Amino acid sequence: MSAGRRVLGLDAPSANHTIAVLHDDEREAPGLAPRELIQLRYVRLFGATGAVMMAIGALGAGAQPVLQNPTQGVRLLGLFARTQTSSLAIVMTGTVMVVLAWLLLGRFAIGSTASGAPLRRLSRSQLDRTILLWVIPLTIAPPMFSRDVYSYLAQSEITARGLDPYGIGPAQALGVDHVLTRTVPTIWRDTPAPYGPFFLWLGRAISEITGDNIVVGIFMHRLLALIGVGLIVWALPRLARRCGVAAVSALWLGAANPLLLFHLVSGVHNEALMLGLMLAGMEIALSAIESTDRLRGINLVLLLGGCSVIALSSTIKIPSLIALGFVGMALARRWGGTLRALISAAALLLAVAAAVTLLVSSASHLGIGWIHTLGTANAVRSWMSLPTSIGVITGFGGVLLGIGDHTTAVLSLTRPIAALVAAFVTLRMLIAVLTGRLHPVGALGVSLGTLVLLFPVVQPWYLLWGVIPLAAWATTPAFRIPTIAASSIVCVILMPNGAEFQPITIVQASIVTIVTCVLLIVLTRNVLPWRSQPGPDQSALEPTAYAGPS
């Protein structure tokens, strides 16, 4: 019995032997000194220049539509499509510049790993302006790093025609020669939509406005992504304060992360709206649960409203529904942590989730067919997925040993085992919240991060499912260093066209990128904080010496 309780986390060891070691309270810090304000301006400009270069290079190396390309035939803008190597080099150089600027900005947000927390920290308004400056060029640029937005457009048109997007794919519904079908990647042309009814409901509204105009449709879907990013920026610092984490450091790692800029804004992925609604719902619900007042009146409205927003996010993509479980555990703990409290909280939140899901499914006239297409993406073998990588490597080893390719058979074992492990970790995290050992935000981030790593298919932007919630809770180098490294590496190794270029093109562009970036580092060595700065004297720490935004 005691062993079982220990496995489930009911008799867990002290906090310094559990996942709680990833969290430590983080103090706020005064604003930047005059010298650092100057460096901040140059860092901001360096990143903005990189974002502009990405937007320009995307005219030739981005995920441009097959048809209705607005730059085709234009004398100046069409030049980029005819000089693909140069365009790719421009995008790659801009990508590295943005990543480097983000890393430099981290000096003013979380400090160096050697010195720990900074003596001073940039203000929230300074960080907000920096994020906005880097986002604007990517907002008006062609899509990059993914072609999923073209599937969104086709599936939205299917919905607008009154057809079932969960039963047929773009080729069958629209025809193989339709302008929207021809822009969808070949692998997805016969695939039903894997997205929830709320997203396709919004997509139908967009399709009714834009029709077959691909360019306008892209910008409308990007507007949805920007709304999601806005919700992330709103909720993340508030959740961070609940966890005792500096709001600026959470925003830097979560909202200013190049993964978010490149894949949610530039790549136009619906994860932006899913994560934004999920985090906003968490903040609203926790504001009621953690209130000192009784859960009546306005607090009850906030609780039900927050849970409804989380349930709404799950009708975009289902994984965000996990957040409702952690809210339920926090609520059960607020009600005493007894079995009766647990059952009551579970019943209440299940009722809310069912009501929201049925309401959206009914109002959108899409029904619940979407639950049958959730595994659509499993057809792809993703190298970032741990169980898939194990299966593929094992199968390849079998070929080398002459015993045949058993990849499919191995995947049929590794994927279910990974699913069981992810379910067990989630159960442990839920119990940790119920017993008060972990904050719901941190437990949610650990569960989503585990789910992503053990998911059958992992796309680069899926990492944000775990990174963004954990940015509001996990503060130790054991989390931040791997997260920063993984975010930086993944951002610079992906091709901006959402597919592949010829190897010689990649090699040539990479050489130009390396040479250019090394030259930029040399030229800016005296104006950008490439090297750690010596500690300031005490006079520089006086708030009156540097107060005020930059």
XYZ file of C-alpha atoms in Angstrom:
550
model
C 0.000 0.000 0.000
C 2.757 2.477 0.949
C 4.647 1.684 -2.273
C 1.535 2.403 -4.326
C 0.962 5.685 -2.545
C 4.582 6.622 -3.176
C 4.266 5.818 -6.888
C 1.136 7.942 -7.200
C 2.741 10.780 -5.277
C 0.450 10.589 -2.241
C 3.458 10.037 0.006
C 5.946 12.092 -1.933
C 9.395 13.055 -0.606
C 10.276 16.602 0.274
C 10.159 19.287 -2.381
C 13.882 19.210 -3.084
C 13.505 15.620 -4.352
C 10.601 16.246 -6.718
C 9.886 18.276 -9.824
C 9.507 21.263 -7.507
C 13.294 21.773 -7.731
C 12.659 23.554 -11.030
C 11.008 26.437 -9.189
C 12.420 29.090 -6.960
C 10.911 32.432 -6.080
C 12.361 35.204 -8.190
C 12.670 38.715 -6.852
C 11.831 41.782 -8.861
C 14.661 44.188 -9.630
C 15.036 47.907 -10.249
C 15.217 49.341 -13.765
C 18.224 49.506 -16.039
C 21.156 51.869 -15.618
C 21.954 54.494 -18.320
C 24.628 52.326 -19.959
C 22.236 49.369 -20.087
C 19.447 51.497 -21.559
C 21.729 52.357 -24.461
C 22.598 48.697 -24.938
C 18.902 47.801 -24.784
C 18.144 50.218 -27.635
C 20.850 48.640 -29.783
C 19.660 45.122 -28.940
C 16.119 46.131 -29.877
C 17.357 47.626 -33.163
C 19.506 44.573 -33.902
C 16.527 42.244 -33.519
C 14.218 44.528 -35.493
C 16.744 44.612 -38.341
C 16.798 40.830 -38.337
C 12.991 40.680 -38.430
C 12.915 43.093 -41.388
C 15.504 40.974 -43.207
C 13.348 37.895 -42.618
C 10.311 39.693 -44.041
C 12.250 40.798 -47.126
C 13.904 37.433 -47.747
C 10.546 35.660 -47.329
C 9.429 37.260 -50.588
C 11.607 34.672 -52.309
C 12.312 31.996 -49.701
C 9.132 31.966 -47.625
C 6.120 29.663 -47.812
C 4.604 31.604 -50.688
C 1.307 30.392 -52.194
C 1.489 28.354 -55.387
C -1.122 30.625 -56.958
C -2.028 34.280 -56.293
C 1.542 35.156 -55.303
C 1.331 38.967 -55.150
C 5.055 39.407 -55.900
C 5.043 37.302 -59.062
C 5.665 39.440 -62.115
C 6.475 42.557 -60.077
C 9.826 43.862 -61.295
C 11.455 44.591 -57.931
C 9.625 42.293 -55.525
C 9.666 39.390 -57.973
C 13.449 39.528 -58.052
C 13.664 37.665 -54.745
C 11.889 34.600 -56.129
C 14.417 34.477 -58.999
C 17.410 34.681 -56.649
C 16.491 31.921 -54.224
C 19.931 31.451 -52.690
C 20.237 35.143 -51.897
C 16.710 35.233 -50.459
C 17.425 32.200 -48.292
C 20.657 33.787 -47.058
C 18.778 36.964 -46.137
C 16.135 35.018 -44.203
C 18.694 32.828 -42.441
C 20.809 35.829 -41.477
C 17.742 37.651 -40.164
C 16.679 34.547 -38.223
C 20.051 34.269 -36.504
C 20.016 38.005 -35.752
C 16.624 37.774 -34.038
C 17.738 34.744 -32.000
C 20.974 36.506 -30.986
C 19.040 39.659 -30.055
C 16.687 37.543 -27.934
C 19.629 35.954 -26.131
C 21.181 39.380 -25.518
C 17.846 40.664 -24.262
C 17.905 37.832 -21.741
C 20.771 39.571 -19.964
C 18.333 42.308 -19.000
C 15.459 39.911 -18.248
C 16.876 36.971 -16.259
C 20.590 37.743 -16.019
C 23.499 35.504 -16.923
C 23.645 31.915 -15.727
C 26.876 32.676 -13.872
C 25.673 35.662 -11.886
C 22.104 34.539 -11.299
C 19.343 37.130 -11.061
C 20.306 40.526 -12.503
C 20.942 43.493 -10.265
C 18.643 45.394 -12.589
C 15.909 44.329 -14.978
C 14.240 45.988 -17.940
C 10.696 47.185 -17.352
C 7.515 45.580 -18.615
C 6.861 48.488 -21.004
C 10.380 48.215 -22.437
C 9.912 44.513 -23.096
C 6.436 45.038 -24.585
C 7.785 47.615 -27.027
C 10.612 45.289 -27.986
C 8.253 42.394 -28.696
C 5.979 44.677 -30.720
C 8.894 46.014 -32.767
C 10.030 42.494 -33.640
C 6.512 41.253 -34.387
C 5.456 43.983 -36.837
C 7.759 42.980 -39.743
C 6.750 39.331 -39.373
C 3.072 40.307 -39.360
C 3.210 41.814 -42.848
C 5.601 39.222 -44.288
C 4.600 36.102 -46.240
C 4.153 32.949 -44.141
C 7.364 31.197 -43.132
C 8.407 27.832 -41.704
C 5.067 26.152 -42.393
C 2.326 25.829 -45.011
C -0.409 24.871 -42.559
C -2.238 28.152 -43.133
C -3.139 26.957 -46.628
C -4.784 23.890 -45.105
C -6.672 26.245 -42.777
C -7.964 28.185 -45.792
C -9.063 25.076 -47.664
C -10.764 23.517 -44.638
C -12.493 26.819 -43.899
C -13.825 26.943 -47.460
C -15.121 23.373 -47.113
C -16.970 24.439 -43.958
C -18.334 27.564 -45.649
C -19.815 25.409 -48.413
C -21.778 23.428 -45.844
C -19.727 20.260 -46.362
C -18.273 18.100 -43.600
C -14.576 18.990 -43.112
C -14.224 15.965 -40.825
C -15.341 13.553 -43.523
C -13.539 14.701 -46.661
C -10.336 16.490 -47.572
C -9.755 19.540 -49.809
C -9.188 17.551 -53.022
C -12.511 15.740 -52.775
C -14.510 18.681 -51.444
C -13.122 21.517 -53.570
C -11.577 19.657 -56.488
C -7.917 19.102 -57.262
C -7.772 22.160 -59.533
C -9.264 24.591 -57.022
C -6.962 27.471 -56.143
C -7.045 26.614 -52.433
C -6.481 22.881 -52.972
C -3.425 23.449 -55.147
C -1.764 25.465 -52.389
C -2.289 22.782 -49.731
C 0.745 20.475 -49.262
C 0.205 17.252 -51.182
C 0.249 15.053 -48.076
C -2.807 16.866 -46.639
C -4.979 17.258 -49.753
C -7.029 14.150 -49.034
C -6.956 14.512 -45.256
C -9.990 15.627 -43.173
C -9.538 18.525 -40.768
C -7.957 17.599 -37.397
C -9.024 20.864 -35.728
C -11.899 21.550 -33.383
C -15.231 23.134 -34.357
C -14.509 26.560 -32.853
C -11.476 27.074 -35.080
C -13.315 25.950 -38.210
C -16.276 28.104 -37.207
C -13.969 31.112 -37.163
C -12.408 29.899 -40.396
C -15.823 29.713 -42.045
C -16.413 33.360 -41.156
C -13.054 34.257 -42.668
C -13.798 32.275 -45.815
C -17.162 34.002 -46.241
C -15.333 37.345 -46.131
C -12.294 36.534 -48.246
C -13.630 33.917 -50.630
C -10.779 32.470 -52.708
C -8.431 35.395 -52.026
C -5.441 33.641 -50.489
C -3.488 36.738 -49.452
C -6.379 38.332 -47.569
C -7.234 34.962 -46.023
C -3.666 34.604 -44.723
C -3.804 37.987 -43.035
C -7.190 37.223 -41.487
C -5.854 33.991 -39.989
C -2.755 35.866 -38.851
C -5.077 38.280 -37.062
C -6.470 35.317 -35.097
C -2.896 34.321 -34.246
C -2.108 37.849 -33.077
C -5.189 37.816 -30.845
C -3.857 34.608 -29.314
C -0.410 36.152 -28.806
C -2.067 39.167 -27.178
C -3.849 36.854 -24.733
C -0.539 35.133 -23.942
C 1.105 38.496 -23.244
C -1.847 39.433 -21.017
C -2.023 36.201 -19.011
C 1.605 35.126 -18.704
C 2.896 37.889 -16.374
C -0.170 37.547 -14.164
C 0.345 33.803 -13.821
C 4.035 34.426 -13.147
C 3.224 36.731 -10.250
C 0.980 34.027 -8.789
C 3.970 31.696 -8.873
C 6.428 34.203 -7.392
C 8.261 34.713 -10.702
C 9.324 38.031 -12.199
C 6.842 38.982 -14.912
C 9.534 40.242 -17.288
C 11.564 37.022 -17.180
C 8.433 34.960 -17.850
C 7.468 37.163 -20.792
C 10.996 37.059 -22.199
C 11.167 33.264 -22.170
C 7.552 32.716 -23.174
C 6.215 35.573 -25.309
C 9.464 36.985 -26.762
C 10.747 33.484 -27.561
C 11.717 33.236 -31.265
C 9.721 30.003 -31.437
C 6.597 32.058 -30.796
C 7.612 34.882 -33.135
C 8.588 32.587 -36.000
C 5.935 29.882 -35.745
C 2.857 31.428 -34.157
C 3.105 34.867 -35.787
C 5.029 34.221 -38.994
C 3.903 30.599 -39.337
C 0.251 31.511 -38.553
C -0.438 28.465 -36.372
C -3.676 28.073 -34.448
C -1.671 27.115 -31.354
C -1.478 30.854 -30.709
C -5.225 31.118 -30.110
C -5.346 27.788 -28.288
C -2.572 28.717 -25.858
C -3.848 32.266 -25.438
C -7.334 31.123 -24.460
C -5.959 28.357 -22.227
C -3.672 30.694 -20.277
C -6.312 33.422 -20.046
C -8.804 30.886 -18.728
C -6.257 29.642 -16.183
C -5.637 33.171 -14.921
C -9.340 33.989 -14.637
C -10.170 30.715 -12.863
C -7.197 30.890 -10.481
C -8.040 34.470 -9.583
C -11.279 33.110 -8.139
C -9.815 29.982 -6.547
C -6.912 31.802 -4.884
C -9.095 34.659 -3.685
C -9.493 35.025 0.070
C -13.220 35.539 -0.395
C -15.711 32.707 -0.610
C -16.475 31.239 -4.032
C -19.717 33.154 -4.404
C -20.916 36.051 -6.500
C -18.196 37.501 -8.704
C -15.706 34.758 -7.798
C -18.121 32.055 -8.908
C -18.652 33.932 -12.177
C -14.878 34.181 -12.665
C -14.429 30.480 -11.923
C -17.089 29.358 -14.377
C -15.964 31.926 -16.953
C -12.328 30.861 -16.737
C -13.230 27.193 -17.030
C -15.437 27.987 -20.019
C -12.569 29.794 -21.742
C -10.294 26.788 -21.194
C -12.964 24.478 -22.590
C -13.326 26.823 -25.564
C -9.584 26.580 -26.231
C -9.902 22.795 -26.397
C -12.346 23.162 -29.286
C -9.406 24.509 -31.272
C -7.015 21.732 -30.269
C -7.882 19.126 -27.662
C -4.630 19.049 -25.573
C -5.463 22.320 -23.817
C -8.339 20.548 -22.039
C -5.700 19.186 -19.646
C -5.588 22.636 -18.050
C -9.132 22.118 -16.803
C -7.933 19.146 -14.740
C -5.392 21.259 -12.896
C -7.942 23.965 -12.232
C -10.205 21.244 -10.864
C -7.500 19.963 -8.527
C -6.801 23.485 -7.274
C -10.529 23.930 -6.678
C -10.778 20.611 -4.839
C -7.883 21.655 -2.613
C -9.636 24.971 -1.945
C -12.696 22.988 -0.862
C -10.685 20.906 1.589
C -8.869 18.339 -0.531
C -11.223 15.515 0.479
C -12.619 12.841 -1.794
C -15.984 14.578 -1.703
C -14.360 17.878 -2.718
C -12.537 16.119 -5.551
C -15.725 14.548 -6.890
C -17.626 17.829 -6.614
C -14.930 19.793 -8.441
C -14.635 17.128 -11.151
C -18.396 17.067 -11.684
C -18.586 20.856 -11.935
C -15.757 21.176 -14.425
C -16.881 18.216 -16.516
C -20.290 19.820 -16.765
C -18.739 23.095 -17.906
C -16.532 21.344 -20.479
C -19.415 19.283 -21.827
C -21.711 22.297 -22.038
C -19.161 24.456 -23.891
C -18.176 21.662 -26.281
C -21.773 20.758 -27.121
C -22.715 24.413 -27.497
C -19.868 25.130 -29.939
C -20.423 21.884 -31.849
C -24.140 22.605 -32.168
C -23.910 26.319 -32.940
C -21.253 25.754 -35.601
C -23.305 22.924 -37.141
C -20.134 20.818 -37.233
C -21.171 18.229 -34.649
C -18.649 16.042 -32.859
C -17.066 14.438 -35.913
C -13.797 16.131 -35.032
C -13.078 13.539 -32.332
C -12.558 10.972 -35.111
C -9.823 12.977 -36.864
C -7.606 13.797 -33.879
C -4.981 11.250 -34.959
C -4.700 12.577 -38.509
C -1.183 13.948 -38.044
C 0.122 10.543 -36.869
C 0.814 9.679 -40.489
C 3.911 11.894 -40.242
C 7.073 10.461 -38.688
C 8.535 13.323 -36.687
C 12.186 13.225 -35.636
C 11.374 15.379 -32.589
C 9.018 12.736 -31.166
C 10.815 10.422 -28.743
C 8.716 7.253 -29.352
C 8.729 7.832 -33.105
C 12.487 8.389 -33.188
C 13.058 5.199 -31.193
C 10.835 3.257 -33.579
C 12.461 4.642 -36.733
C 16.016 4.140 -35.426
C 15.209 0.583 -34.344
C 13.667 -0.169 -37.721
C 16.698 1.239 -39.520
C 18.927 -0.890 -37.312
C 16.940 -3.942 -38.349
C 17.582 -3.126 -41.998
C 21.324 -2.794 -41.351
C 21.341 -6.155 -39.532
C 19.515 -7.807 -42.402
C 16.419 -8.796 -40.398
C 14.079 -6.474 -42.282
C 12.333 -3.157 -41.696
C 10.106 -3.523 -38.632
C 9.566 0.201 -38.075
C 5.773 -0.029 -38.163
C 5.731 -2.905 -35.682
C 8.087 -1.104 -33.305
C 6.024 2.106 -33.532
C 2.927 0.104 -32.569
C 4.750 -0.619 -29.296
C 6.635 2.586 -28.556
C 3.726 4.946 -29.146
C 1.249 3.245 -26.755
C 3.976 2.910 -24.111
C 4.775 6.615 -24.480
C 1.074 7.442 -24.128
C 0.883 5.462 -20.871
C 3.967 7.227 -19.518
C 2.502 10.630 -20.405
C -0.786 9.693 -18.719
C 1.070 8.566 -15.588
C 3.091 11.796 -15.404
C -0.103 13.819 -15.796
C -1.749 11.832 -13.000
C 1.244 12.510 -10.738
C 1.076 16.212 -11.526
C -2.661 16.325 -10.801
C -2.112 14.672 -7.416
C 0.764 17.080 -6.697
C -1.619 20.005 -7.178
C -4.271 18.393 -4.991
C -1.765 17.833 -2.180
C -0.362 21.344 -2.531
C 3.182 20.367 -3.547
C 3.048 22.081 -6.950
C 1.321 25.176 -8.265
C -1.261 24.378 -10.972
C 0.631 26.432 -13.564
C 3.870 24.534 -13.021
C 2.157 21.151 -12.992
C 0.311 22.032 -16.199
C 3.565 22.999 -17.895
C 5.278 19.758 -16.849
C 2.332 17.685 -18.098
C 2.117 19.456 -21.452
C 5.895 19.316 -21.869
C 5.869 15.567 -21.207
C 2.930 15.102 -23.568
C 4.797 16.933 -26.338
C 7.994 14.932 -25.934
C 6.064 11.634 -25.923
C 3.536 12.614 -28.600
C 3.566 10.478 -31.776
C 4.121 13.622 -33.848
C 6.006 16.680 -32.596
C 6.276 19.876 -34.624
C 8.702 22.624 -33.512
C 5.932 24.938 -32.334
C 4.473 22.173 -30.143
C 7.349 22.876 -27.738
C 5.539 26.080 -26.806
C 2.754 24.023 -25.204
C 5.098 23.298 -22.318
C 7.557 26.195 -22.550
C 5.026 29.004 -22.159
C 3.295 27.742 -18.969
C 6.637 26.696 -17.477
C 8.065 30.155 -18.204
C 5.669 31.444 -15.535
C 6.812 28.907 -12.927
C 10.178 27.234 -13.548
C 13.114 29.536 -12.795
C 16.158 27.380 -12.148
C 18.994 26.890 -14.660
C 18.040 23.212 -14.892
C 14.965 24.343 -16.842
C 16.002 27.619 -18.416
C 19.320 26.603 -19.940
C 17.963 23.571 -21.899
C 14.869 25.542 -22.897
C 16.890 28.493 -24.181
C 19.271 26.168 -26.030
C 16.475 24.099 -27.596
C 14.505 27.191 -28.647
C 17.567 28.756 -30.265
C 18.688 25.619 -32.102
C 15.257 24.663 -33.408
C 14.674 28.190 -34.699
C 17.827 28.330 -36.814
C 17.751 24.843 -38.366
C 14.332 25.002 -40.029
C 13.856 26.128 -43.607
C 11.644 29.207 -44.096
C 9.676 27.739 -47.010
C 8.102 25.073 -44.803
C 9.770 22.372 -46.880
C 13.312 21.873 -48.183
C 15.719 23.576 -50.560
C 18.377 21.973 -52.693
C 21.365 20.980 -50.500
C 23.744 23.238 -52.448
C 21.400 26.180 -51.868
C 21.338 25.511 -48.122
C 25.123 25.177 -47.958
C 25.733 28.418 -49.851
C 23.190 30.355 -47.793
C 24.599 28.917 -44.552
C 28.126 30.037 -45.419
C 26.901 33.561 -46.157
C 24.896 33.581 -42.920
C 27.843 32.470 -40.767
C 30.235 34.972 -42.326
C 27.727 37.831 -42.076
C 26.796 37.124 -38.449
C 30.431 36.807 -37.358
C 31.141 40.125 -39.060
C 28.144 41.736 -37.330
C 29.316 40.482 -33.940
C 32.763 41.959 -34.549
C 31.347 45.297 -35.702
C 28.965 45.581 -32.750
C 31.282 44.269 -30.033
C 31.428 47.694 -28.367
C 27.726 48.574 -28.501
C 26.014 45.252 -27.790
C 26.523 43.265 -24.559
C 28.215 40.264 -26.184
C 30.509 39.950 -23.173
C 29.426 39.934 -19.542
C 29.647 43.379 -18.048
C 31.480 44.150 -14.777
C 29.281 44.729 -11.768
C 28.003 48.295 -11.314
C 28.976 50.507 -8.444
C 26.375 51.255 -5.826
C 25.672 54.724 -7.182
C 24.408 53.181 -10.398
C 21.804 51.292 -8.422
C 20.026 54.424 -7.274
C 16.605 54.460 -8.944
C 16.784 58.206 -9.524
C 19.789 57.746 -11.765
C 17.998 55.706 -14.384
C 14.252 55.839 -13.759
C 11.984 56.245 -16.737
C 11.261 54.217 -19.846
C 13.527 54.119 -22.846
